[in-house]
Amino acid sequence: MAKKIVPVLMLTALAALCLAGGEAVPADSGAEIPAGEKYVALTFDDGPRRGTTDRLLDGLQERGAKATFFLIGQQIEDNADLVTRMAEEGHQIGNHTWSHQRLDGVRPDLAAQEVRQTEEALEALLGGGEYWLRPPYGQVSEGASFRVPLVKWCVDPRDWESRNTEKVTRAILDNVEPGSIILLHDIYPTSVDAALKVVDRLQEEGYWFVTVEELLWLNGVTPEAGHMYRTGRG
Ligand code: NI
């Protein structure tokens, strides 16, 4: 396990260094990335939720796996301890609007307020930073502008529909490949179980679980505000 944790932390530190410099990753930094490694990003929407998110965090910690959480703003205050823990344990934290509001087909000022209110809650708890956005239902209005990168997904096991651990696990394992961004919801016990089974299985196959930000960096992609990322390759 330790063998896996150390290099990821090193890469995270390198990524942080590059991001802090505000510059693109230098072309020759590819030498730092182990060739042929398989990286994948688990993403969790609609939390945090006590009873499921904390169990997921325990499981990810045991396995040395990082993930990305897109939080609903109005659930942050009551679960502040869980959100702080996510940050402390190296997970990426993002924005899923204040009240799970669709961002397409609504007034631009309402959409902006839904995003801003969650940013403010995260800034109050964790400090300033960039909180990437996953729009509910993966949709935004055409022409809308955003100050952060947007994150969609390429593997969707529809965990909210089946709420069946085996089906969700199988749907992910059948469709995953290096660079995949996987959509799950940490508000369902079945999704937490499936996520941890997937981590166990794919780690055996040589996959490393990283945040979306790390996944892009490892693929040489420089994140841009307003761009919608579906895989680690862009
Ligand atoms: Ni959602």
mmCIF file of N, CA and C in Angstrom, residues 56-148:
data_model
loop_
_atom_site.group_PDB
_atom_site.id
_atom_site.type_symbol
_atom_site.label_atom_id
_atom_site.label_comp_id
_atom_site.label_asym_id
_atom_site.label_seq_id
_atom_site.Cartn_x
_atom_site.Cartn_y
_atom_site.Cartn_z
ATOM 1 N N LEU A 56 -17.616 6.049 3.278
ATOM 2 C CA LEU A 56 -16.820 6.099 2.041
ATOM 3 C C LEU A 56 -15.418 6.636 2.335
ATOM 4 N N LEU A 57 -15.350 7.723 3.123
ATOM 5 C CA LEU A 57 -14.037 8.297 3.446
ATOM 6 C C LEU A 57 -13.163 7.282 4.179
ATOM 7 N N ASP A 58 -13.759 6.526 5.100
ATOM 8 C CA ASP A 58 -12.997 5.477 5.803
ATOM 9 C C ASP A 58 -12.420 4.480 4.783
ATOM 10 N N GLY A 59 -13.270 4.032 3.861
ATOM 11 C CA GLY A 59 -12.855 3.024 2.887
ATOM 12 C C GLY A 59 -11.783 3.538 1.939
ATOM 13 N N LEU A 60 -11.925 4.787 1.513
ATOM 14 C CA LEU A 60 -10.920 5.369 0.609
ATOM 15 C C LEU A 60 -9.591 5.516 1.339
ATOM 16 N N GLN A 61 -9.666 5.925 2.604
ATOM 17 C CA GLN A 61 -8.441 6.107 3.394
ATOM 18 C C GLN A 61 -7.706 4.776 3.565
ATOM 19 N N GLU A 62 -8.452 3.722 3.876
ATOM 20 C CA GLU A 62 -7.842 2.389 4.034
ATOM 21 C C GLU A 62 -7.126 1.948 2.771
ATOM 22 N N ARG A 63 -7.645 2.373 1.633
ATOM 23 C CA ARG A 63 -7.121 1.912 0.349
ATOM 24 C C ARG A 63 -6.131 2.880 -0.295
ATOM 25 N N GLY A 64 -5.911 4.023 0.327
ATOM 26 C CA GLY A 64 -5.010 5.007 -0.255
ATOM 27 C C GLY A 64 -5.530 5.569 -1.566
ATOM 28 N N ALA A 65 -6.861 5.684 -1.679
ATOM 29 C CA ALA A 65 -7.478 6.181 -2.914
ATOM 30 C C ALA A 65 -7.984 7.601 -2.710
ATOM 31 N N LYS A 66 -7.791 8.450 -3.728
ATOM 32 C CA LYS A 66 -8.316 9.817 -3.688
ATOM 33 C C LYS A 66 -9.536 9.905 -4.595
ATOM 34 N N ALA A 67 -10.427 10.835 -4.248
ATOM 35 C CA ALA A 67 -11.642 11.023 -5.047
ATOM 36 C C ALA A 67 -11.972 12.505 -5.112
ATOM 37 N N THR A 68 -13.027 12.818 -5.858
ATOM 38 C CA THR A 68 -13.493 14.201 -5.983
ATOM 39 C C THR A 68 -14.961 14.247 -5.570
ATOM 40 N N PHE A 69 -15.285 15.208 -4.699
ATOM 41 C CA PHE A 69 -16.642 15.337 -4.172
ATOM 42 C C PHE A 69 -17.260 16.647 -4.643
ATOM 43 N N PHE A 70 -18.388 16.564 -5.334
ATOM 44 C CA PHE A 70 -19.113 17.764 -5.746
ATOM 45 C C PHE A 70 -20.294 17.936 -4.785
ATOM 46 N N LEU A 71 -20.178 18.956 -3.939
ATOM 47 C CA LEU A 71 -21.074 19.091 -2.794
ATOM 48 C C LEU A 71 -22.252 20.014 -3.071
ATOM 49 N N ILE A 72 -23.371 19.674 -2.434
ATOM 50 C CA ILE A 72 -24.540 20.554 -2.444
ATOM 51 C C ILE A 72 -24.370 21.534 -1.286
ATOM 52 N N GLY A 73 -24.393 22.817 -1.614
ATOM 53 C CA GLY A 73 -24.040 23.858 -0.653
ATOM 54 C C GLY A 73 -24.846 23.833 0.623
ATOM 55 N N GLN A 74 -26.155 23.595 0.505
ATOM 56 C CA GLN A 74 -26.996 23.677 1.710
ATOM 57 C C GLN A 74 -26.767 22.496 2.650
ATOM 58 N N GLN A 75 -25.967 21.514 2.233
ATOM 59 C CA GLN A 75 -25.659 20.378 3.115
ATOM 60 C C GLN A 75 -24.279 20.523 3.773
ATOM 61 N N ILE A 76 -23.604 21.637 3.491
ATOM 62 C CA ILE A 76 -22.230 21.769 3.982
ATOM 63 C C ILE A 76 -22.181 22.059 5.484
ATOM 64 N N GLU A 77 -22.985 23.011 5.939
ATOM 65 C CA GLU A 77 -22.865 23.456 7.328
ATOM 66 C C GLU A 77 -23.084 22.312 8.331
ATOM 67 N N ASP A 78 -24.113 21.504 8.092
ATOM 68 C CA ASP A 78 -24.413 20.410 9.032
ATOM 69 C C ASP A 78 -23.400 19.272 8.956
ATOM 70 N N ASN A 79 -22.584 19.278 7.916
ATOM 71 C CA ASN A 79 -21.606 18.199 7.720
ATOM 72 C C ASN A 79 -20.194 18.761 7.605
ATOM 73 N N ALA A 80 -19.970 19.876 8.280
ATOM 74 C CA ALA A 80 -18.685 20.574 8.142
ATOM 75 C C ALA A 80 -17.507 19.666 8.481
ATOM 76 N N ASP A 81 -17.700 18.787 9.475
ATOM 77 C CA ASP A 81 -16.604 17.890 9.859
ATOM 78 C C ASP A 81 -16.227 16.952 8.709
ATOM 79 N N LEU A 82 -17.231 16.496 7.966
ATOM 80 C CA LEU A 82 -16.950 15.594 6.836
ATOM 81 C C LEU A 82 -16.219 16.333 5.713
ATOM 82 N N VAL A 83 -16.616 17.574 5.489
ATOM 83 C CA VAL A 83 -16.000 18.356 4.409
ATOM 84 C C VAL A 83 -14.547 18.687 4.758
ATOM 85 N N THR A 84 -14.326 19.062 6.010
ATOM 86 C CA THR A 84 -12.964 19.335 6.457
ATOM 87 C C THR A 84 -12.103 18.085 6.321
ATOM 88 N N ARG A 85 -12.691 16.952 6.678
ATOM 89 C CA ARG A 85 -11.954 15.688 6.567
ATOM 90 C C ARG A 85 -11.584 15.388 5.109
ATOM 91 N N MET A 86 -12.516 15.619 4.196
ATOM 92 C CA MET A 86 -12.219 15.403 2.763
ATOM 93 C C MET A 86 -10.970 16.174 2.355
ATOM 94 N N ALA A 87 -10.956 17.443 2.753
ATOM 95 C CA ALA A 87 -9.830 18.306 2.375
ATOM 96 C C ALA A 87 -8.543 17.815 3.018
ATOM 97 N N GLU A 88 -8.606 17.473 4.302
ATOM 98 C CA GLU A 88 -7.408 17.028 5.016
ATOM 99 C C GLU A 88 -6.837 15.745 4.436
ATOM 100 N N GLU A 89 -7.716 14.907 3.891
ATOM 101 C CA GLU A 89 -7.264 13.605 3.393
ATOM 102 C C GLU A 89 -6.916 13.637 1.902
ATOM 103 N N GLY A 90 -6.881 14.830 1.328
ATOM 104 C CA GLY A 90 -6.355 14.971 -0.031
ATOM 105 C C GLY A 90 -7.351 14.784 -1.146
ATOM 106 N N HIS A 91 -8.637 14.764 -0.808
ATOM 107 C CA HIS A 91 -9.638 14.667 -1.864
ATOM 108 C C HIS A 91 -9.892 16.051 -2.450
ATOM 109 N N GLN A 92 -10.358 16.083 -3.685
ATOM 110 C CA GLN A 92 -10.719 17.363 -4.299
ATOM 111 C C GLN A 92 -12.174 17.657 -3.955
ATOM 112 N N ILE A 93 -12.443 18.916 -3.649
ATOM 113 C CA ILE A 93 -13.799 19.326 -3.303
ATOM 114 C C ILE A 93 -14.298 20.308 -4.346
ATOM 115 N N GLY A 94 -15.494 20.022 -4.857
ATOM 116 C CA GLY A 94 -16.077 20.874 -5.884
ATOM 117 C C GLY A 94 -17.510 21.251 -5.529
ATOM 118 N N ASN A 95 -18.129 21.956 -6.444
ATOM 119 C CA ASN A 95 -19.399 22.649 -6.257
ATOM 120 C C ASN A 95 -20.481 21.958 -7.092
ATOM 121 N N HIS A 96 -21.619 21.668 -6.463
ATOM 122 C CA HIS A 96 -22.745 21.032 -7.188
ATOM 123 C C HIS A 96 -24.004 21.889 -7.017
ATOM 124 N N THR A 97 -23.777 23.187 -6.892
ATOM 125 C CA THR A 97 -24.798 24.232 -6.656
ATOM 126 C C THR A 97 -25.321 24.192 -5.213
ATOM 127 N N TRP A 98 -26.046 25.204 -4.845
ATOM 128 C CA TRP A 98 -26.559 25.334 -3.476
ATOM 129 C C TRP A 98 -27.696 24.348 -3.197
ATOM 130 N N SER A 99 -28.624 24.207 -4.161
ATOM 131 C CA SER A 99 -29.827 23.391 -3.896
ATOM 132 C C SER A 99 -30.106 22.407 -5.029
ATOM 133 N N HIS A 100 -29.036 21.956 -5.691
ATOM 134 C CA HIS A 100 -29.176 21.034 -6.825
ATOM 135 C C HIS A 100 -30.044 21.648 -7.921
ATOM 136 N N GLN A 101 -29.808 22.893 -8.180
ATOM 137 C CA GLN A 101 -30.557 23.646 -9.191
ATOM 138 C C GLN A 101 -30.005 23.364 -10.591
ATOM 139 N N ARG A 102 -30.886 23.075 -11.524
ATOM 140 C CA ARG A 102 -30.450 23.000 -12.932
ATOM 141 C C ARG A 102 -29.874 24.347 -13.329
ATOM 142 N N LEU A 103 -28.786 24.330 -14.085
ATOM 143 C CA LEU A 103 -28.183 25.597 -14.511
ATOM 144 C C LEU A 103 -28.515 25.933 -15.955
ATOM 145 N N ASP A 104 -29.183 25.001 -16.642
ATOM 146 C CA ASP A 104 -29.627 25.328 -18.000
ATOM 147 C C ASP A 104 -31.117 25.687 -17.936
ATOM 148 N N GLY A 105 -31.475 26.651 -18.730
ATOM 149 C CA GLY A 105 -32.884 27.036 -18.790
ATOM 150 C C GLY A 105 -33.370 27.819 -17.580
ATOM 151 N N VAL A 106 -32.461 28.364 -16.785
ATOM 152 C CA VAL A 106 -32.881 29.241 -15.679
ATOM 153 C C VAL A 106 -32.271 30.622 -15.894
ATOM 154 N N ARG A 107 -32.790 31.606 -15.183
ATOM 155 C CA ARG A 107 -32.254 32.965 -15.297
ATOM 156 C C ARG A 107 -30.780 32.966 -14.933
ATOM 157 N N PRO A 108 -29.955 33.655 -15.708
ATOM 158 C CA PRO A 108 -28.517 33.671 -15.429
ATOM 159 C C PRO A 108 -28.181 34.135 -14.019
ATOM 160 N N ASP A 109 -28.963 35.071 -13.473
ATOM 161 C CA ASP A 109 -28.639 35.550 -12.124
ATOM 162 C C ASP A 109 -28.923 34.484 -11.070
ATOM 163 N N LEU A 110 -29.953 33.662 -11.298
ATOM 164 C CA LEU A 110 -30.249 32.580 -10.370
ATOM 165 C C LEU A 110 -29.146 31.520 -10.437
ATOM 166 N N ALA A 111 -28.735 31.173 -11.658
ATOM 167 C CA ALA A 111 -27.668 30.185 -11.832
ATOM 168 C C ALA A 111 -26.395 30.658 -11.139
ATOM 169 N N ALA A 112 -26.050 31.917 -11.341
ATOM 170 C CA ALA A 112 -24.823 32.461 -10.757
ATOM 171 C C ALA A 112 -24.901 32.450 -9.235
ATOM 172 N N GLN A 113 -26.087 32.756 -8.713
ATOM 173 C CA GLN A 113 -26.255 32.785 -7.252
ATOM 174 C C GLN A 113 -26.115 31.389 -6.657
ATOM 175 N N GLU A 114 -26.665 30.381 -7.334
ATOM 176 C CA GLU A 114 -26.567 28.995 -6.859
ATOM 177 C C GLU A 114 -25.113 28.531 -6.772
ATOM 178 N N VAL A 115 -24.313 28.983 -7.727
ATOM 179 C CA VAL A 115 -22.895 28.608 -7.745
ATOM 180 C C VAL A 115 -22.137 29.397 -6.680
ATOM 181 N N ARG A 116 -22.404 30.690 -6.626
ATOM 182 C CA ARG A 116 -21.667 31.587 -5.733
ATOM 183 C C ARG A 116 -21.902 31.240 -4.259
ATOM 184 N N GLN A 117 -23.162 30.910 -3.935
ATOM 185 C CA GLN A 117 -23.515 30.641 -2.539
ATOM 186 C C GLN A 117 -22.734 29.423 -2.012
ATOM 187 N N THR A 118 -22.571 28.421 -2.850
ATOM 188 C CA THR A 118 -21.802 27.237 -2.433
ATOM 189 C C THR A 118 -20.317 27.574 -2.339
ATOM 190 N N GLU A 119 -19.830 28.376 -3.285
ATOM 191 C CA GLU A 119 -18.425 28.818 -3.202
ATOM 192 C C GLU A 119 -18.174 29.525 -1.881
ATOM 193 N N GLU A 120 -19.109 30.367 -1.486
ATOM 194 C CA GLU A 120 -18.927 31.132 -0.242
ATOM 195 C C GLU A 120 -18.905 30.209 0.974
ATOM 196 N N ALA A 121 -19.762 29.188 0.963
ATOM 197 C CA ALA A 121 -19.780 28.235 2.087
ATOM 198 C C ALA A 121 -18.454 27.483 2.154
ATOM 199 N N LEU A 122 -17.922 27.107 0.991
ATOM 200 C CA LEU A 122 -16.649 26.370 0.970
ATOM 201 C C LEU A 122 -15.495 27.279 1.381
ATOM 202 N N GLU A 123 -15.531 28.514 0.913
ATOM 203 C CA GLU A 123 -14.465 29.459 1.286
ATOM 204 C C GLU A 123 -14.484 29.725 2.787
ATOM 205 N N ALA A 124 -15.686 29.838 3.355
ATOM 206 C CA ALA A 124 -15.799 30.103 4.795
ATOM 207 C C ALA A 124 -15.225 28.942 5.607
ATOM 208 N N LEU A 125 -15.429 27.730 5.107
ATOM 209 C CA LEU A 125 -14.995 26.547 5.854
ATOM 210 C C LEU A 125 -13.539 26.189 5.588
ATOM 211 N N LEU A 126 -13.141 26.281 4.326
ATOM 212 C CA LEU A 126 -11.836 25.734 3.927
ATOM 213 C C LEU A 126 -10.845 26.802 3.480
ATOM 214 N N GLY A 127 -11.338 28.004 3.299
ATOM 215 C CA GLY A 127 -10.472 29.063 2.789
ATOM 216 C C GLY A 127 -10.622 29.198 1.283
ATOM 217 N N GLY A 128 -9.982 30.222 0.781
ATOM 218 C CA GLY A 128 -10.087 30.501 -0.651
ATOM 219 C C GLY A 128 -9.497 29.367 -1.452
ATOM 220 N N GLY A 129 -9.898 29.288 -2.670
ATOM 221 C CA GLY A 129 -9.394 28.221 -3.522
ATOM 222 C C GLY A 129 -10.290 28.162 -4.730
ATOM 223 N N GLU A 130 -9.997 27.237 -5.610
ATOM 224 C CA GLU A 130 -10.840 27.069 -6.786
ATOM 225 C C GLU A 130 -11.701 25.843 -6.575
ATOM 226 N N TYR A 131 -12.985 26.033 -6.587
ATOM 227 C CA TYR A 131 -13.900 24.913 -6.404
ATOM 228 C C TYR A 131 -14.579 24.633 -7.740
ATOM 229 N N TRP A 132 -14.068 23.581 -8.401
ATOM 230 C CA TRP A 132 -14.568 23.269 -9.736
ATOM 231 C C TRP A 132 -16.038 22.890 -9.655
ATOM 232 N N LEU A 133 -16.717 23.050 -10.784
ATOM 233 C CA LEU A 133 -18.180 22.913 -10.796
ATOM 234 C C LEU A 133 -18.631 21.688 -11.580
ATOM 235 N N ARG A 134 -19.497 20.907 -10.933
ATOM 236 C CA ARG A 134 -20.256 19.916 -11.704
ATOM 237 C C ARG A 134 -21.696 20.390 -11.712
ATOM 238 N N PRO A 135 -22.180 20.846 -12.859
ATOM 239 C CA PRO A 135 -23.567 21.300 -12.918
ATOM 240 C C PRO A 135 -24.514 20.107 -12.751
ATOM 241 N N PRO A 136 -25.576 20.246 -11.946
ATOM 242 C CA PRO A 136 -26.555 19.166 -11.841
ATOM 243 C C PRO A 136 -27.039 18.760 -13.238
ATOM 244 N N TYR A 137 -27.147 17.455 -13.470
ATOM 245 C CA TYR A 137 -27.563 16.877 -14.757
ATOM 246 C C TYR A 137 -26.516 17.130 -15.855
ATOM 247 N N GLY A 138 -25.387 17.691 -15.484
ATOM 248 C CA GLY A 138 -24.294 17.864 -16.448
ATOM 249 C C GLY A 138 -24.531 18.931 -17.499
ATOM 250 N N GLN A 139 -25.516 19.790 -17.249
ATOM 251 C CA GLN A 139 -25.886 20.762 -18.277
ATOM 252 C C GLN A 139 -25.724 22.208 -17.790
ATOM 253 N N VAL A 140 -25.270 23.067 -18.705
ATOM 254 C CA VAL A 140 -25.269 24.509 -18.435
ATOM 255 C C VAL A 140 -25.877 25.212 -19.639
ATOM 256 N N SER A 141 -26.298 26.451 -19.451
ATOM 257 C CA SER A 141 -26.862 27.213 -20.568
ATOM 258 C C SER A 141 -25.767 27.564 -21.560
ATOM 259 N N GLU A 142 -26.127 27.533 -22.823
ATOM 260 C CA GLU A 142 -25.165 27.917 -23.851
ATOM 261 C C GLU A 142 -24.772 29.385 -23.658
ATOM 262 N N GLY A 143 -23.500 29.646 -23.723
ATOM 263 C CA GLY A 143 -23.050 31.029 -23.609
ATOM 264 C C GLY A 143 -22.823 31.493 -22.179
ATOM 265 N N ALA A 144 -23.205 30.660 -21.195
ATOM 266 C CA ALA A 144 -22.963 31.043 -19.799
ATOM 267 C C ALA A 144 -21.462 31.020 -19.534
ATOM 268 N N SER A 145 -20.993 31.923 -18.693
ATOM 269 C CA SER A 145 -19.550 31.925 -18.429
ATOM 270 C C SER A 145 -19.291 31.517 -16.979
ATOM 271 N N PHE A 146 -18.188 30.836 -16.776
ATOM 272 C CA PHE A 146 -17.837 30.312 -15.453
ATOM 273 C C PHE A 146 -16.386 30.633 -15.162
ATOM 274 N N ARG A 147 -16.091 30.820 -13.879
ATOM 275 C CA ARG A 147 -14.728 31.201 -13.479
ATOM 276 C C ARG A 147 -13.845 29.996 -13.169
ATOM 277 N N VAL A 148 -14.454 28.798 -13.226
ATOM 278 C CA VAL A 148 -13.705 27.574 -12.896
ATOM 279 C C VAL A 148 -13.952 26.524 -13.973
#
